[in-house]
CSV table of C-alpha atoms in Angstrom, one decimal:
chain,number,residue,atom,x,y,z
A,1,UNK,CA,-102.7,40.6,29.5
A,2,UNK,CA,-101.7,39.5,26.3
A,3,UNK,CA,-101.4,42.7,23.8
A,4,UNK,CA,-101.6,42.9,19.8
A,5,UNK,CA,-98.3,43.7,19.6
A,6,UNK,CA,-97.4,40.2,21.7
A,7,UNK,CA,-99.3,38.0,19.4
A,8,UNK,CA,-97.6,39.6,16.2
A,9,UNK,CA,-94.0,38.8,18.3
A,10,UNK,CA,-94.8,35.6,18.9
A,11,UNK,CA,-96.3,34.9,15.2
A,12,UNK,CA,-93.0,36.2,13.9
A,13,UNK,CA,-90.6,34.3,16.0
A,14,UNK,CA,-92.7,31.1,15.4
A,15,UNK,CA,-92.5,31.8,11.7
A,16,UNK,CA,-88.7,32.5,12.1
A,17,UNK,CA,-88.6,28.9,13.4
A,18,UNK,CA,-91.1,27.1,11.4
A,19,UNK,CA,-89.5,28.8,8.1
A,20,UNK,CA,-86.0,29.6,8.5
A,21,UNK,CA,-85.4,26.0,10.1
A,22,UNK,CA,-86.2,23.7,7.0
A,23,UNK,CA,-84.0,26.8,5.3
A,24,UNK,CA,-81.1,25.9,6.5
A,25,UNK,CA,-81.1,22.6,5.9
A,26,UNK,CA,-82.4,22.5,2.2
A,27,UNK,CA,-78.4,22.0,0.7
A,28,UNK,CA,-77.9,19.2,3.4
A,29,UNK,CA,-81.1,17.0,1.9
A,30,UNK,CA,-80.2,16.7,-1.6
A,31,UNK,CA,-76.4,16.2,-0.8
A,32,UNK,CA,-77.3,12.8,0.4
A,33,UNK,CA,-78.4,11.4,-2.8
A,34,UNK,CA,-75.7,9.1,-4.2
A,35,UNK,CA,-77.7,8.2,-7.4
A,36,UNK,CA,-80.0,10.1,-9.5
A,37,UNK,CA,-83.1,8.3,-8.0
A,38,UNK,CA,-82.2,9.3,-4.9
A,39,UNK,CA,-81.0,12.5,-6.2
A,40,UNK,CA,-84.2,13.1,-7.5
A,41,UNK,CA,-86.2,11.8,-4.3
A,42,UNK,CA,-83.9,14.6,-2.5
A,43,UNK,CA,-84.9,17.6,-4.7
A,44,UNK,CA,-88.5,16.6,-4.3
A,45,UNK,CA,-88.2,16.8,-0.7
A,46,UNK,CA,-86.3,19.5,-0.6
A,47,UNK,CA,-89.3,21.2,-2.8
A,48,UNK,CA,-92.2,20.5,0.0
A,49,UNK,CA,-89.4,22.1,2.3
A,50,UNK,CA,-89.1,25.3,0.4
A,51,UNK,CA,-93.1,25.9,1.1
A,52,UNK,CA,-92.4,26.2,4.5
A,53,UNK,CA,-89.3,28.1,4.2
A,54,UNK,CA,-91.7,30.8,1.3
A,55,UNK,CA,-94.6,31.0,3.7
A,56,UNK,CA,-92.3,31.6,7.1
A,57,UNK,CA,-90.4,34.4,5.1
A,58,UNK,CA,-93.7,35.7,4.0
A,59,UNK,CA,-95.3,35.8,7.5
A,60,UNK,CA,-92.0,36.4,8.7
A,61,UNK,CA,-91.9,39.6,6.3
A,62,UNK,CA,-95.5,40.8,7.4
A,63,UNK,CA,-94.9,40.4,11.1
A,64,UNK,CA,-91.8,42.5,11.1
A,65,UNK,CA,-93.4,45.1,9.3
A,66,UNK,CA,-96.7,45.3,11.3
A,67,UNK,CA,-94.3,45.4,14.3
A,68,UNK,CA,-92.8,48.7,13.1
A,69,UNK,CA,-96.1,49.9,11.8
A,70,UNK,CA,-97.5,49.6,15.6
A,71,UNK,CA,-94.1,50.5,17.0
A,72,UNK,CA,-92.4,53.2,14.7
A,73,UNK,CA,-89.4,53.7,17.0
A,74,UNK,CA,-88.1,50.4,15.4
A,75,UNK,CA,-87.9,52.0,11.9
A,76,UNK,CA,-84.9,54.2,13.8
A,77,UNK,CA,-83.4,51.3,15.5
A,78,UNK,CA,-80.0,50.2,13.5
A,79,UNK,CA,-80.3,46.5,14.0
A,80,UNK,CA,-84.2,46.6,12.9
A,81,UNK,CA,-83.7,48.7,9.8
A,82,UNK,CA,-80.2,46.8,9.3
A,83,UNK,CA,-82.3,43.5,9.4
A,84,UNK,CA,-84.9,44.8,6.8
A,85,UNK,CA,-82.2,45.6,4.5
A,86,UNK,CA,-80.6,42.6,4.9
A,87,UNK,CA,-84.1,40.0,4.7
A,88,UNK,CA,-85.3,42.2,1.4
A,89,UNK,CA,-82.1,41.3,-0.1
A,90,UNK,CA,-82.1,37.5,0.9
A,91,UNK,CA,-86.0,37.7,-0.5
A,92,UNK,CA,-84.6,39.4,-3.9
A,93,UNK,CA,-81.2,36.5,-4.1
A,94,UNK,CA,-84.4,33.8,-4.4
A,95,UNK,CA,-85.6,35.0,-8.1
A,96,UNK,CA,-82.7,36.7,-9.3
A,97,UNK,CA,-79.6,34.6,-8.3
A,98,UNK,CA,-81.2,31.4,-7.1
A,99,UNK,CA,-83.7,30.2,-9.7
A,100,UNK,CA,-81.5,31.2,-12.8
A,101,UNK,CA,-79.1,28.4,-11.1
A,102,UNK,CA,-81.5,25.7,-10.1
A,103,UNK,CA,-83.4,25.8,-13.0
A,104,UNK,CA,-80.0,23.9,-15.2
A,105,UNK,CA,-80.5,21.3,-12.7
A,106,UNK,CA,-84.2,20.8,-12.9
A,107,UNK,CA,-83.8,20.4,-16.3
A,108,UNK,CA,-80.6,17.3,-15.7
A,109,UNK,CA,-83.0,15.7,-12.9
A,110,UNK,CA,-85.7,15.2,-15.6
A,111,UNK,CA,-84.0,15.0,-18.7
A,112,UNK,CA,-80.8,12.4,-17.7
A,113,UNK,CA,-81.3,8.6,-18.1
A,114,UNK,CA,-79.6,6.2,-16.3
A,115,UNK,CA,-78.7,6.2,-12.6
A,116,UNK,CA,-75.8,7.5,-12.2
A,117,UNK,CA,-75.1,11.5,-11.2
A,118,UNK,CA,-73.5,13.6,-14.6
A,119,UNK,CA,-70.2,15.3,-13.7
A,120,UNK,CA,-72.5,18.0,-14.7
A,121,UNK,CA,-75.0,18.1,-12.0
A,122,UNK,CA,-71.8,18.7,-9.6
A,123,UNK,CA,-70.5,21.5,-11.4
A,124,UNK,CA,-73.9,23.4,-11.1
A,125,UNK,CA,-75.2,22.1,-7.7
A,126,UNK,CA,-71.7,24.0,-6.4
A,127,UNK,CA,-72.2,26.9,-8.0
A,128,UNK,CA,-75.9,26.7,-6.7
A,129,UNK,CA,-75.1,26.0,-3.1
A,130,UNK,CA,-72.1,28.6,-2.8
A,131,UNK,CA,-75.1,31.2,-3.6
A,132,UNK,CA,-77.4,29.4,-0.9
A,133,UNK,CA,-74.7,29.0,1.9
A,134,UNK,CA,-74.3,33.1,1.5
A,135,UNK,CA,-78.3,33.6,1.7
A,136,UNK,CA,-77.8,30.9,4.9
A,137,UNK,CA,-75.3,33.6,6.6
A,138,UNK,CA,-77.0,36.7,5.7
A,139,UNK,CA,-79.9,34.6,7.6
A,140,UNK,CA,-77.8,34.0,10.8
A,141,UNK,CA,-76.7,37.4,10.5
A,142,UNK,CA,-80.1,38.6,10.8
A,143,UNK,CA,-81.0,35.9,13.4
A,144,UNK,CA,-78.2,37.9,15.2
A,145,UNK,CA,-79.2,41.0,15.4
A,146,UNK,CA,-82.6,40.3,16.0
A,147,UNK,CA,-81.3,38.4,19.4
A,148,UNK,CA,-78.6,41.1,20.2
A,149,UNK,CA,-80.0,44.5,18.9
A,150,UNK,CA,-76.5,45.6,19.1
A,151,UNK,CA,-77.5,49.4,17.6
């Protein structure tokens, strides 16, 4: 018999998938553009793959918390608590670190004329990915200790 607390599990590691997938791999799209039309045909990819990556972490979010809500032993587990910590942070790196460095590039995408990528685009795309490739790791170390509950 399938339980409450099994649908929720299975809604949460479906949203880890459906979410945190596309997450990984939203650098990787838009360093394949060689030209700004391309560049710009990246980033608006990469934007319909950052819906699925906000509505995964939401449900993500809302699953892991009903879990300890209908199993309040987790809230004293290390890895669970540990994880909580660590996915609130990630959440809180989107608006406070992340958009203050993408939002220079929006503006070059729509402003620049001509086809060819400004020396300025790679300067900030670096400093913006450096800052996405840490959110990436705190991700896998998360993904971790969901998989080994190590404490």
């Amino acid at each position: 018999m399938i339980t409450f607390y099994k649908v929720i599990v299975f809604i949460h590691i479906f949203s880890a998938i459906l979410g945190m997938g596309p997450g990984f791999i939203l650098t990787t799209v838009v360093k394949s553009g060689s030209t700004m039309t391309e560049l710009r045909h990246s980033y608006k990819i990469r934007h319909k793959l950052h819906i699925f990556v906000m509505i995964g972490g939401a449900l993500l979010l809302i699953t892991g918390l009903t879990m300890g809500l209908l199993n309040p032993s987790l809230f004293r587990m290390g890895w669970y608590v540990t994880s909580l910590v660590l996915f609130l942070a990630a959440l809180a790196i989107g608006p406070l670190v992340l958009s203050p460095r993408s939002k220079p590039i929006k503006a070059l995408l729509e402003s620049h004329k001509g086809d060819e990528i400004p020396e300025e685009y790679w300067r900030l795309s670096k400093i913006l990915f450096r800052y996405e490739h840490l959110e990436n790791a705190i991700f896998l170390i998360i993904i971790a200790l969901m998989i080994l509950k190590p404490f």
